[in-house]
């Protein structure tokens, strides 16, 4: 029974890790850019959900109605006004720009929100479901469903819509997509907007699950990077599977060795199959 409890806890945790990594794999697979500011974008989403929920007295999940469009527009603005301009000079300057953004955003959050811990509490945060001797937190089930729903909607968008096909075509061959009439810069901007929208969902999950600080972005960036590498750069289904693997490894290792085991798994993956589980 204890083994089943560990597996369930790992799967529930893995759902949060999956949605944490999906925005990063989206940018890497399409824009071919490792976004070093992804962790800070997630924390911005966490702050936005927490502050709006506390100000309006509504359930934190309802704040996605505001935070997802806001983060989408912010991502498009950053890609159009800043990152697209430096990408003409190569991938290295764009990488440095995202690194600079991460520092600026972290310092800005420290100034605005101080270094105090924040948490987006909900009425169901402490509710426990007991099923056949197994304890399952209702909050974890809700967050897993939310994460899977976000990944499913993103997958359907990429596969079933004209813009999604344009994004996949740009990912496969930028020059050919441009010759077929696809605006590469606009596609990059939309891809960044979508990645930021998923960061808003990930931020909500983190704000509900744990306390967070203005400086927490770096630790979540490392987790997202590990999930993306294990799943395969640019593979959204792979990110879901890798998130579950990462979560299981952390739960099995416990509080003391969980992250250590997860990162050892990452190193083994880099040595044995550096392209990831589901990469082409």
CSV table of C-alpha atoms in Angstrom, one decimal:
chain,number,residue,atom,x,y,z
A,1,UNK,CA,0.0,0.0,0.0
A,2,UNK,CA,2.9,2.4,0.7
A,3,UNK,CA,4.3,1.8,-2.7
A,4,UNK,CA,1.0,2.7,-4.3
A,5,UNK,CA,0.9,5.8,-2.2
A,6,UNK,CA,4.3,6.8,-3.4
A,7,UNK,CA,3.4,6.2,-7.0
A,8,UNK,CA,0.2,8.3,-6.8
A,9,UNK,CA,2.1,11.1,-5.0
A,10,UNK,CA,4.8,11.1,-7.7
A,11,UNK,CA,2.2,11.2,-10.5
A,12,UNK,CA,0.4,14.1,-8.9
A,13,UNK,CA,3.7,16.0,-8.4
A,14,UNK,CA,4.7,15.2,-12.0
A,15,UNK,CA,1.7,16.9,-13.4
A,16,UNK,CA,3.0,20.2,-12.0
A,17,UNK,CA,6.5,19.6,-13.3
A,18,UNK,CA,5.0,18.8,-16.8
A,19,UNK,CA,3.2,22.1,-17.1
A,20,UNK,CA,6.3,23.8,-15.7
A,21,UNK,CA,8.4,22.5,-18.6
A,22,UNK,CA,5.9,22.7,-21.5
A,23,UNK,CA,6.5,26.5,-22.0
A,24,UNK,CA,10.2,26.0,-22.1
A,25,UNK,CA,10.1,23.1,-24.6
A,26,UNK,CA,7.7,25.2,-26.7
A,27,UNK,CA,10.2,28.0,-27.1
A,28,UNK,CA,13.1,25.6,-27.7
A,29,UNK,CA,11.3,23.6,-30.3
A,30,UNK,CA,10.0,26.5,-32.3
A,31,UNK,CA,12.2,29.5,-31.7
A,32,UNK,CA,15.3,27.3,-31.1
A,33,UNK,CA,16.0,29.4,-28.0
A,34,UNK,CA,16.8,28.3,-24.4
A,35,UNK,CA,14.7,30.8,-22.4
A,36,UNK,CA,16.7,31.5,-19.2
A,37,UNK,CA,13.9,33.8,-17.9
A,38,UNK,CA,11.3,31.1,-17.9
A,39,UNK,CA,11.5,30.6,-14.1
A,40,UNK,CA,10.9,34.3,-13.5
A,41,UNK,CA,7.9,34.2,-15.9
A,42,UNK,CA,6.5,31.4,-13.8
A,43,UNK,CA,6.9,33.4,-10.6
A,44,UNK,CA,5.3,36.4,-12.2
A,45,UNK,CA,2.3,34.1,-12.9
A,46,UNK,CA,2.3,33.0,-9.3
A,47,UNK,CA,2.4,36.5,-8.0
A,48,UNK,CA,-0.4,37.6,-10.4
A,49,UNK,CA,-2.7,34.8,-9.4
A,50,UNK,CA,-2.0,35.2,-5.7
A,51,UNK,CA,-2.5,39.0,-5.6
A,52,UNK,CA,-5.6,39.0,-7.8
A,53,UNK,CA,-7.2,36.2,-5.7
A,54,UNK,CA,-6.5,38.0,-2.4
A,55,UNK,CA,-7.7,41.4,-3.8
A,56,UNK,CA,-11.0,40.1,-5.2
A,57,UNK,CA,-11.6,37.2,-2.8
A,58,UNK,CA,-12.1,34.7,-5.5
A,59,UNK,CA,-10.7,31.2,-6.1
A,60,UNK,CA,-7.1,31.3,-7.4
A,61,UNK,CA,-8.0,29.1,-10.4
A,62,UNK,CA,-10.5,31.8,-11.6
A,63,UNK,CA,-7.6,34.3,-11.9
A,64,UNK,CA,-6.5,32.4,-15.0
A,65,UNK,CA,-9.2,34.3,-16.9
A,66,UNK,CA,-7.0,37.4,-16.3
A,67,UNK,CA,-3.4,36.0,-16.0
A,68,UNK,CA,-3.4,33.8,-19.1
A,69,UNK,CA,-4.3,36.6,-21.6
A,70,UNK,CA,-2.1,39.1,-19.8
A,71,UNK,CA,1.0,36.7,-19.9
A,72,UNK,CA,0.2,35.9,-23.6
A,73,UNK,CA,0.3,39.6,-24.6
A,74,UNK,CA,3.4,40.2,-22.5
A,75,UNK,CA,5.2,37.3,-24.2
A,76,UNK,CA,4.2,38.6,-27.6
A,77,UNK,CA,5.4,42.1,-26.7
A,78,UNK,CA,8.8,40.8,-25.4
A,79,UNK,CA,9.4,38.6,-28.4
A,80,UNK,CA,8.4,41.3,-31.0
A,81,UNK,CA,10.0,44.3,-29.3
A,82,UNK,CA,13.2,42.7,-28.0
A,83,UNK,CA,14.1,39.1,-28.7
A,84,UNK,CA,13.3,39.1,-32.4
A,85,UNK,CA,15.6,42.0,-32.9
A,86,UNK,CA,18.6,40.3,-31.4
A,87,UNK,CA,17.9,36.9,-33.0
A,88,UNK,CA,19.0,38.4,-36.3
A,89,UNK,CA,22.5,38.5,-34.8
A,90,UNK,CA,22.5,34.8,-33.8
A,91,UNK,CA,21.2,32.6,-31.0
A,92,UNK,CA,23.9,33.6,-28.5
A,93,UNK,CA,22.8,37.3,-28.2
A,94,UNK,CA,19.2,36.2,-27.7
A,95,UNK,CA,20.3,33.7,-25.0
A,96,UNK,CA,22.1,36.6,-23.2
A,97,UNK,CA,19.0,38.8,-23.5
A,98,UNK,CA,16.9,36.1,-21.7
A,99,UNK,CA,19.6,35.9,-19.0
A,100,UNK,CA,19.5,39.6,-18.6
A,101,UNK,CA,15.7,39.6,-18.5
A,102,UNK,CA,15.8,37.0,-15.7
A,103,UNK,CA,18.0,39.2,-13.5
A,104,UNK,CA,15.9,42.4,-14.2
A,105,UNK,CA,12.6,40.6,-13.5
A,106,UNK,CA,13.9,39.0,-10.3
A,107,UNK,CA,15.2,42.4,-9.0
A,108,UNK,CA,12.0,44.1,-10.0
A,109,UNK,CA,9.9,41.5,-8.1
A,110,UNK,CA,12.1,41.9,-5.0
A,111,UNK,CA,11.5,45.7,-5.1
A,112,UNK,CA,7.7,45.4,-5.7
A,113,UNK,CA,6.9,42.4,-3.5
A,114,UNK,CA,9.9,42.3,-1.0
A,115,UNK,CA,11.6,39.0,-0.1
A,116,UNK,CA,8.6,37.7,2.0
A,117,UNK,CA,7.1,34.3,1.2
A,118,UNK,CA,3.8,34.2,-0.6
A,119,UNK,CA,1.2,31.5,-1.0
A,120,UNK,CA,-2.1,31.4,-2.8
A,121,UNK,CA,-4.4,29.6,-0.4
A,122,UNK,CA,-7.7,28.0,-1.3
A,123,UNK,CA,-10.6,26.6,0.7
A,124,UNK,CA,-9.8,23.0,-0.5
A,125,UNK,CA,-6.0,23.2,0.1
A,126,UNK,CA,-6.1,21.0,3.2
A,127,UNK,CA,-8.9,18.6,2.0
A,128,UNK,CA,-7.8,14.9,2.0
A,129,UNK,CA,-9.6,12.2,0.1
A,130,UNK,CA,-9.3,8.7,1.6
A,131,UNK,CA,-9.7,5.9,-1.0
A,132,UNK,CA,-9.0,2.3,0.1
A,133,UNK,CA,-6.4,3.3,2.7
A,134,UNK,CA,-4.7,5.8,0.4
A,135,UNK,CA,-4.7,9.5,1.2
A,136,UNK,CA,-4.9,11.8,-1.8
A,137,UNK,CA,-4.9,15.6,-1.4
A,138,UNK,CA,-7.8,17.2,-3.3
A,139,UNK,CA,-5.6,20.1,-4.3
A,140,UNK,CA,-3.1,17.7,-6.0
A,141,UNK,CA,-5.8,16.1,-8.0
A,142,UNK,CA,-7.1,19.5,-9.1
A,143,UNK,CA,-3.6,20.7,-10.1
A,144,UNK,CA,-3.0,17.5,-12.1
A,145,UNK,CA,-6.2,17.9,-14.0
A,146,UNK,CA,-5.4,21.5,-14.6
A,147,UNK,CA,-1.9,20.7,-15.9
A,148,UNK,CA,-3.2,17.9,-18.2
A,149,UNK,CA,-6.0,20.1,-19.5
A,150,UNK,CA,-3.4,22.9,-20.4
A,151,UNK,CA,-1.1,20.4,-22.2
A,152,UNK,CA,-4.1,18.8,-24.0
A,153,UNK,CA,-5.4,22.2,-25.2
A,154,UNK,CA,-2.0,23.2,-26.4
A,155,UNK,CA,-1.6,19.9,-28.3
A,156,UNK,CA,-4.9,20.3,-30.0
A,157,UNK,CA,-4.1,23.9,-30.9
A,158,UNK,CA,-0.9,22.9,-32.5
A,159,UNK,CA,-2.4,19.9,-34.4
A,160,UNK,CA,-5.8,21.2,-35.4
A,161,UNK,CA,-5.6,24.9,-36.1
A,162,UNK,CA,-4.1,26.9,-39.0
A,163,UNK,CA,-1.8,28.8,-36.7
A,164,UNK,CA,-0.8,25.6,-34.9
A,165,UNK,CA,0.2,24.1,-38.3
A,166,UNK,CA,2.1,27.4,-39.1
A,167,UNK,CA,4.0,27.1,-35.8
A,168,UNK,CA,4.9,23.4,-36.5
A,169,UNK,CA,6.0,24.3,-40.0
A,170,UNK,CA,8.2,27.1,-38.8
A,171,UNK,CA,9.7,24.6,-36.2
A,172,UNK,CA,10.5,22.1,-39.0
A,173,UNK,CA,11.9,24.5,-41.6
A,174,UNK,CA,12.0,28.2,-41.1
A,175,UNK,CA,13.0,29.0,-44.7
A,176,UNK,CA,10.4,26.8,-46.3
A,177,UNK,CA,7.6,28.2,-44.0
A,178,UNK,CA,8.6,31.7,-44.9
A,179,UNK,CA,8.5,30.8,-48.7
A,180,UNK,CA,4.9,29.5,-48.1
A,181,UNK,CA,3.8,32.8,-46.7
A,182,UNK,CA,4.2,32.2,-43.0
A,183,UNK,CA,5.4,35.3,-41.1
A,184,UNK,CA,8.3,33.8,-39.0
A,185,UNK,CA,8.6,36.7,-36.7
A,186,UNK,CA,4.9,36.8,-36.0
A,187,UNK,CA,4.9,33.0,-35.4
A,188,UNK,CA,7.8,33.4,-33.0
A,189,UNK,CA,5.8,36.1,-31.1
A,190,UNK,CA,2.7,33.9,-30.8
A,191,UNK,CA,4.9,30.9,-29.7
A,192,UNK,CA,6.4,33.1,-26.9
A,193,UNK,CA,2.9,34.3,-26.0
A,194,UNK,CA,1.7,30.7,-25.7
A,195,UNK,CA,4.7,29.7,-23.6
A,196,UNK,CA,4.1,32.7,-21.3
A,197,UNK,CA,0.4,31.6,-21.0
A,198,UNK,CA,1.5,28.1,-19.9
A,199,UNK,CA,3.9,29.8,-17.4
A,200,UNK,CA,0.8,31.5,-15.9
A,201,UNK,CA,-0.8,28.1,-15.4
A,202,UNK,CA,2.4,26.7,-13.9
A,203,UNK,CA,2.7,29.8,-11.6
A,204,UNK,CA,-0.8,29.2,-10.3
A,205,UNK,CA,0.0,25.6,-9.6
A,206,UNK,CA,3.2,26.6,-7.7
A,207,UNK,CA,1.4,29.3,-5.8
A,208,UNK,CA,-1.3,26.9,-4.7
A,209,UNK,CA,1.1,24.0,-3.9
A,210,UNK,CA,4.0,25.7,-2.2
A,211,UNK,CA,5.2,29.0,-0.8
A,212,UNK,CA,7.3,31.0,-3.2
A,213,UNK,CA,9.6,34.0,-3.2
A,214,UNK,CA,10.8,36.6,-5.7
A,215,UNK,CA,14.0,34.7,-6.0
A,216,UNK,CA,12.4,31.2,-6.6
A,217,UNK,CA,12.6,31.4,-10.4
A,218,UNK,CA,16.1,29.8,-10.6
A,219,UNK,CA,15.1,26.6,-8.9
A,220,UNK,CA,12.0,26.1,-11.1
A,221,UNK,CA,14.1,26.9,-14.2
A,222,UNK,CA,16.3,23.9,-13.3
A,223,UNK,CA,13.4,21.6,-12.9
A,224,UNK,CA,11.9,22.8,-16.2
A,225,UNK,CA,15.2,22.2,-17.9
A,226,UNK,CA,15.4,18.7,-16.5
A,227,UNK,CA,11.9,17.9,-17.6
A,228,UNK,CA,12.6,19.2,-21.1
A,229,UNK,CA,15.8,17.3,-21.5
A,230,UNK,CA,14.4,14.0,-20.4
A,231,UNK,CA,11.2,14.4,-22.5
A,232,UNK,CA,13.0,15.6,-25.6
A,233,UNK,CA,13.5,19.2,-26.7
A,234,UNK,CA,10.4,20.4,-28.5
A,235,UNK,CA,8.2,17.4,-27.6
A,236,UNK,CA,5.1,18.4,-25.7
A,237,UNK,CA,3.9,14.7,-25.1
A,238,UNK,CA,7.4,13.9,-24.0
A,239,UNK,CA,7.3,16.8,-21.5
A,240,UNK,CA,4.2,15.2,-19.9
A,241,UNK,CA,5.9,11.8,-19.5
A,242,UNK,CA,9.1,13.4,-18.3
A,243,UNK,CA,7.3,15.4,-15.7
A,244,UNK,CA,5.7,12.3,-14.3
A,245,UNK,CA,9.1,10.5,-14.3
A,246,UNK,CA,10.7,13.5,-12.6
A,247,UNK,CA,7.9,13.6,-10.0
A,248,UNK,CA,8.2,9.9,-9.3
A,249,UNK,CA,12.0,10.1,-8.8
A,250,UNK,CA,11.6,13.0,-6.4
A,251,UNK,CA,8.9,11.3,-4.3
A,252,UNK,CA,10.8,8.1,-4.1
A,253,UNK,CA,14.0,9.9,-3.0
A,254,UNK,CA,12.1,11.8,-0.3
A,255,UNK,CA,12.8,15.3,1.0
A,256,UNK,CA,16.5,14.6,1.5
A,257,UNK,CA,17.4,12.9,-1.8
A,258,UNK,CA,14.5,13.5,-4.1
A,259,UNK,CA,16.1,16.3,-6.2
A,260,UNK,CA,19.4,14.6,-6.1
A,261,UNK,CA,17.9,11.4,-7.7
A,262,UNK,CA,16.1,13.5,-10.2
A,263,UNK,CA,19.3,15.3,-11.4
A,264,UNK,CA,21.2,12.0,-11.4
A,265,UNK,CA,18.5,10.7,-13.8
A,266,UNK,CA,19.0,13.9,-15.9
A,267,UNK,CA,22.8,13.3,-16.1
A,268,UNK,CA,22.2,9.6,-17.1
A,269,UNK,CA,19.8,10.7,-19.8
A,270,UNK,CA,22.3,13.3,-21.1
A,271,UNK,CA,25.0,10.5,-21.3
A,272,UNK,CA,22.8,7.8,-22.8
A,273,UNK,CA,20.2,9.6,-24.9
A,274,UNK,CA,20.9,13.3,-25.0
A,275,UNK,CA,18.1,14.0,-27.5
A,276,UNK,CA,15.5,12.8,-24.9
A,277,UNK,CA,12.9,10.1,-24.8
A,278,UNK,CA,10.6,11.5,-27.5
A,279,UNK,CA,12.7,13.8,-29.6
A,280,UNK,CA,12.9,13.1,-33.3
